[in-house]
Amino acid sequence: MSDKEISELNLKSAEHYGLQLQMNHFTEELAELIQAVAECDPKHVAEEMADVEVMVEQMEYLLTLDKDVIKKYADAHEDHDARMCFWFLAAPVKSINKLRRADLEASTSKRNAAKLSLELAIGDLTSYLDWLVKRFSISIEEIREIKSYKVQRTRDRIEQEDQHDGN
């Protein structure tokens, strides 16, 4: 499956489940990646990285995040540190929570600040994802295969839900 096909299926899933559920899912996937990195298991790290990459794409789409800001911030990192890796993998969770609080307060200025915070956190995160690929000798093809499998599995789950609901 091509990257474009993976992305198309992934964004359909994002639309199906919606922002709130997918923000929850994103934080769960970040926690699972942190656990995999702590275990130092390359296969588990690859699987969880694929999940996080899928969710990053969904957050970019559902929140209309600025991909240029994310890329610029990701490219700004030169040195990576194993200890700091955990911090940068967890940082988007804090930004998601800021965004939720801003939405509860119906504050546009706080929401914009929270979105920028999330863009910067995802920039850091993607920089560390690239670092983890090298650190654990994971191939881009391996990540693509896992993502392909996962988005197809989600598509199948959505189809089953729709059939069960009578749609």
mmCIF file of C-alpha atoms in Angstrom:
data_model
loop_
_atom_site.group_PDB
_atom_site.id
_atom_site.type_symbol
_atom_site.label_atom_id
_atom_site.label_comp_id
_atom_site.label_asym_id
_atom_site.label_seq_id
_atom_site.Cartn_x
_atom_site.Cartn_y
_atom_site.Cartn_z
ATOM 1 C CA MET A 1 0.000 0.000 0.000
ATOM 2 C CA SER A 2 1.383 3.422 -0.931
ATOM 3 C CA ASP A 3 1.871 6.273 1.527
ATOM 4 C CA LYS A 4 -0.970 8.117 -0.198
ATOM 5 C CA GLU A 5 -3.365 5.184 0.245
ATOM 6 C CA ILE A 6 -2.340 4.816 3.886
ATOM 7 C CA SER A 7 -2.969 8.519 4.426
ATOM 8 C CA GLU A 8 -6.391 8.431 2.728
ATOM 9 C CA LEU A 9 -7.570 5.522 4.897
ATOM 10 C CA ASN A 10 -6.100 7.131 7.975
ATOM 11 C CA LEU A 11 -7.908 10.426 7.448
ATOM 12 C CA LYS A 12 -11.204 8.609 6.849
ATOM 13 C CA SER A 13 -10.722 6.965 10.233
ATOM 14 C CA ALA A 14 -10.025 10.352 11.789
ATOM 15 C CA GLU A 15 -13.280 11.717 10.373
ATOM 16 C CA HIS A 16 -15.217 8.656 11.485
ATOM 17 C CA TYR A 17 -14.094 8.737 15.114
ATOM 18 C CA GLY A 18 -13.769 12.511 15.518
ATOM 19 C CA LEU A 19 -11.425 14.805 17.350
ATOM 20 C CA GLN A 20 -12.172 13.993 20.994
ATOM 21 C CA LEU A 21 -11.809 10.228 20.636
ATOM 22 C CA GLN A 22 -8.701 10.576 18.514
ATOM 23 C CA MET A 23 -7.050 12.965 20.986
ATOM 24 C CA ASN A 24 -7.598 10.284 23.637
ATOM 25 C CA HIS A 25 -6.212 7.649 21.293
ATOM 26 C CA PHE A 26 -3.172 9.833 20.529
ATOM 27 C CA THR A 27 -2.275 10.130 24.208
ATOM 28 C CA GLU A 28 -2.675 6.357 24.653
ATOM 29 C CA GLU A 29 -0.367 5.676 21.711
ATOM 30 C CA LEU A 30 2.249 8.071 23.092
ATOM 31 C CA ALA A 31 2.182 6.207 26.413
ATOM 32 C CA GLU A 32 2.590 2.877 24.617
ATOM 33 C CA LEU A 33 5.563 4.230 22.654
ATOM 34 C CA ILE A 34 7.212 5.447 25.861
ATOM 35 C CA GLN A 35 6.772 1.975 27.339
ATOM 36 C CA ALA A 36 8.223 0.323 24.224
ATOM 37 C CA VAL A 37 11.268 2.612 24.272
ATOM 38 C CA ALA A 38 11.804 1.880 27.965
ATOM 39 C CA GLU A 39 11.768 -1.850 27.163
ATOM 40 C CA CYS A 40 14.366 -1.329 24.371
ATOM 41 C CA ASP A 41 12.511 -3.782 22.124
ATOM 42 C CA PRO A 42 13.008 -2.664 18.491
ATOM 43 C CA LYS A 43 9.996 -4.604 17.187
ATOM 44 C CA HIS A 44 7.700 -3.100 19.836
ATOM 45 C CA VAL A 45 9.197 0.369 19.245
ATOM 46 C CA ALA A 46 8.518 0.060 15.489
ATOM 47 C CA GLU A 47 4.911 -0.955 16.087
ATOM 48 C CA GLU A 48 4.242 1.894 18.507
ATOM 49 C CA MET A 49 6.058 4.411 16.310
ATOM 50 C CA ALA A 50 3.767 3.480 13.448
ATOM 51 C CA ASP A 51 0.753 4.030 15.713
ATOM 52 C CA VAL A 52 2.045 7.420 16.816
ATOM 53 C CA GLU A 53 2.780 8.482 13.227
ATOM 54 C CA VAL A 54 -0.785 7.551 12.269
ATOM 55 C CA MET A 55 -2.121 9.626 15.139
ATOM 56 C CA VAL A 56 0.151 12.604 14.380
ATOM 57 C CA GLU A 57 -1.293 12.708 10.878
ATOM 58 C CA GLN A 58 -4.804 12.601 12.330
ATOM 59 C CA MET A 59 -4.041 15.434 14.778
ATOM 60 C CA GLU A 60 -2.590 17.546 11.969
ATOM 61 C CA TYR A 61 -5.753 16.957 9.960
ATOM 62 C CA LEU A 62 -8.426 17.226 12.654
ATOM 63 C CA LEU A 63 -6.885 20.284 14.314
ATOM 64 C CA THR A 64 -5.659 21.891 11.069
ATOM 65 C CA LEU A 65 -2.177 22.154 12.519
ATOM 66 C CA ASP A 66 0.475 24.040 10.585
ATOM 67 C CA LYS A 67 2.731 21.360 9.104
ATOM 68 C CA ASP A 68 5.365 23.954 8.198
ATOM 69 C CA VAL A 69 5.704 24.994 11.860
ATOM 70 C CA ILE A 70 5.939 21.336 12.861
ATOM 71 C CA LYS A 71 8.591 20.597 10.244
ATOM 72 C CA LYS A 72 10.591 23.716 11.045
ATOM 73 C CA TYR A 73 10.624 22.842 14.730
ATOM 74 C CA ALA A 74 11.494 19.199 14.033
ATOM 75 C CA ASP A 75 14.383 20.260 11.794
ATOM 76 C CA ALA A 76 15.746 22.598 14.495
ATOM 77 C CA HIS A 77 16.933 19.658 16.634
ATOM 78 C CA GLU A 78 20.510 18.601 16.210
ATOM 79 C CA ASP A 79 21.368 16.739 19.378
ATOM 80 C CA HIS A 80 19.216 13.986 20.801
ATOM 81 C CA ASP A 81 19.512 12.469 24.223
ATOM 82 C CA ALA A 82 18.120 9.159 25.440
ATOM 83 C CA ARG A 83 17.009 10.702 28.747
ATOM 84 C CA MET A 84 15.244 13.601 27.053
ATOM 85 C CA CYS A 85 13.531 11.238 24.624
ATOM 86 C CA PHE A 86 10.898 10.362 27.212
ATOM 87 C CA TRP A 87 10.138 14.019 27.840
ATOM 88 C CA PHE A 88 9.672 14.769 24.137
ATOM 89 C CA LEU A 89 7.506 11.688 23.617
ATOM 90 C CA ALA A 90 5.230 12.783 26.470
ATOM 91 C CA ALA A 91 5.125 16.545 25.734
ATOM 92 C CA PRO A 92 2.191 16.395 23.268
ATOM 93 C CA VAL A 93 -0.026 15.040 26.067
ATOM 94 C CA LYS A 94 0.396 18.279 28.006
ATOM 95 C CA SER A 95 -0.380 20.300 24.892
ATOM 96 C CA ILE A 96 -3.512 18.234 24.201
ATOM 97 C CA ASN A 97 -4.674 18.952 27.746
ATOM 98 C CA LYS A 98 -4.048 22.695 27.266
ATOM 99 C CA LEU A 99 -6.144 22.549 24.118
ATOM 100 C CA ARG A 100 -8.977 20.798 25.932
ATOM 101 C CA ARG A 101 -8.947 23.413 28.713
ATOM 102 C CA ALA A 102 -9.008 26.237 26.154
ATOM 103 C CA ASP A 103 -11.980 24.611 24.436
ATOM 104 C CA LEU A 104 -13.806 24.287 27.758
ATOM 105 C CA GLU A 105 -13.213 27.961 28.462
ATOM 106 C CA ALA A 106 -14.211 28.857 24.881
ATOM 107 C CA SER A 107 -11.108 31.028 24.691
ATOM 108 C CA THR A 108 -9.888 31.635 21.133
ATOM 109 C CA SER A 109 -6.582 33.149 22.238
ATOM 110 C CA LYS A 110 -5.867 30.240 24.600
ATOM 111 C CA ARG A 111 -6.871 27.761 21.889
ATOM 112 C CA ASN A 112 -4.496 29.366 19.393
ATOM 113 C CA ALA A 113 -1.681 29.283 21.960
ATOM 114 C CA ALA A 114 -2.472 25.648 22.765
ATOM 115 C CA LYS A 115 -2.447 24.730 19.054
ATOM 116 C CA LEU A 116 0.957 26.368 18.661
ATOM 117 C CA SER A 117 2.177 24.505 21.742
ATOM 118 C CA LEU A 118 0.943 21.249 20.184
ATOM 119 C CA GLU A 119 2.607 22.062 16.846
ATOM 120 C CA LEU A 120 5.917 22.627 18.625
ATOM 121 C CA ALA A 121 5.489 19.472 20.720
ATOM 122 C CA ILE A 122 4.727 17.426 17.614
ATOM 123 C CA GLY A 123 7.781 18.950 15.939
ATOM 124 C CA ASP A 124 9.904 17.735 18.850
ATOM 125 C CA LEU A 125 8.136 14.388 18.766
ATOM 126 C CA THR A 126 8.742 13.823 15.051
ATOM 127 C CA SER A 127 12.395 14.724 15.486
ATOM 128 C CA TYR A 128 12.678 12.067 18.183
ATOM 129 C CA LEU A 129 10.771 9.554 16.051
ATOM 130 C CA ASP A 130 13.441 9.996 13.374
ATOM 131 C CA TRP A 131 16.108 9.544 16.046
ATOM 132 C CA LEU A 132 14.440 6.360 17.308
ATOM 133 C CA VAL A 133 14.427 4.913 13.779
ATOM 134 C CA LYS A 134 18.200 5.250 13.728
ATOM 135 C CA ARG A 135 18.746 4.218 17.354
ATOM 136 C CA PHE A 136 16.769 0.972 16.955
ATOM 137 C CA SER A 137 17.743 0.352 13.287
ATOM 138 C CA ILE A 138 14.135 0.375 12.108
ATOM 139 C CA SER A 139 13.532 0.660 8.387
ATOM 140 C CA ILE A 140 11.068 3.117 6.919
ATOM 141 C CA GLU A 141 9.565 0.195 4.976
ATOM 142 C CA GLU A 142 8.897 -1.652 8.225
ATOM 143 C CA ILE A 143 7.043 1.377 9.592
ATOM 144 C CA ARG A 144 5.074 1.696 6.331
ATOM 145 C CA GLU A 145 4.036 -1.988 6.440
ATOM 146 C CA ILE A 146 2.847 -1.663 10.032
ATOM 147 C CA LYS A 147 0.921 1.530 9.243
ATOM 148 C CA SER A 148 -0.650 -0.132 6.213
ATOM 149 C CA TYR A 149 -1.798 -3.074 8.288
ATOM 150 C CA LYS A 150 -3.152 -0.862 11.063
ATOM 151 C CA VAL A 151 -5.139 1.510 8.836
ATOM 152 C CA GLN A 152 -6.630 -1.431 6.942
ATOM 153 C CA ARG A 153 -7.569 -3.065 10.238
ATOM 154 C CA THR A 154 -9.232 0.162 11.380
ATOM 155 C CA ARG A 155 -11.085 0.440 8.068
ATOM 156 C CA ASP A 156 -12.367 -3.123 8.532
ATOM 157 C CA ARG A 157 -13.436 -2.340 12.111
ATOM 158 C CA ILE A 158 -15.362 0.738 10.918
ATOM 159 C CA GLU A 159 -17.095 -1.321 8.215
ATOM 160 C CA GLN A 160 -18.102 -3.917 10.820
ATOM 161 C CA GLU A 161 -19.421 -1.187 13.125
ATOM 162 C CA ASP A 162 -21.434 0.295 10.276
ATOM 163 C CA GLN A 163 -22.894 -3.125 9.364
ATOM 164 C CA HIS A 164 -23.740 -3.796 12.993
ATOM 165 C CA ASP A 165 -25.446 -0.401 13.296
ATOM 166 C CA GLY A 166 -27.434 -1.106 10.114
ATOM 167 C CA ASN A 167 -25.769 1.589 8.001
#
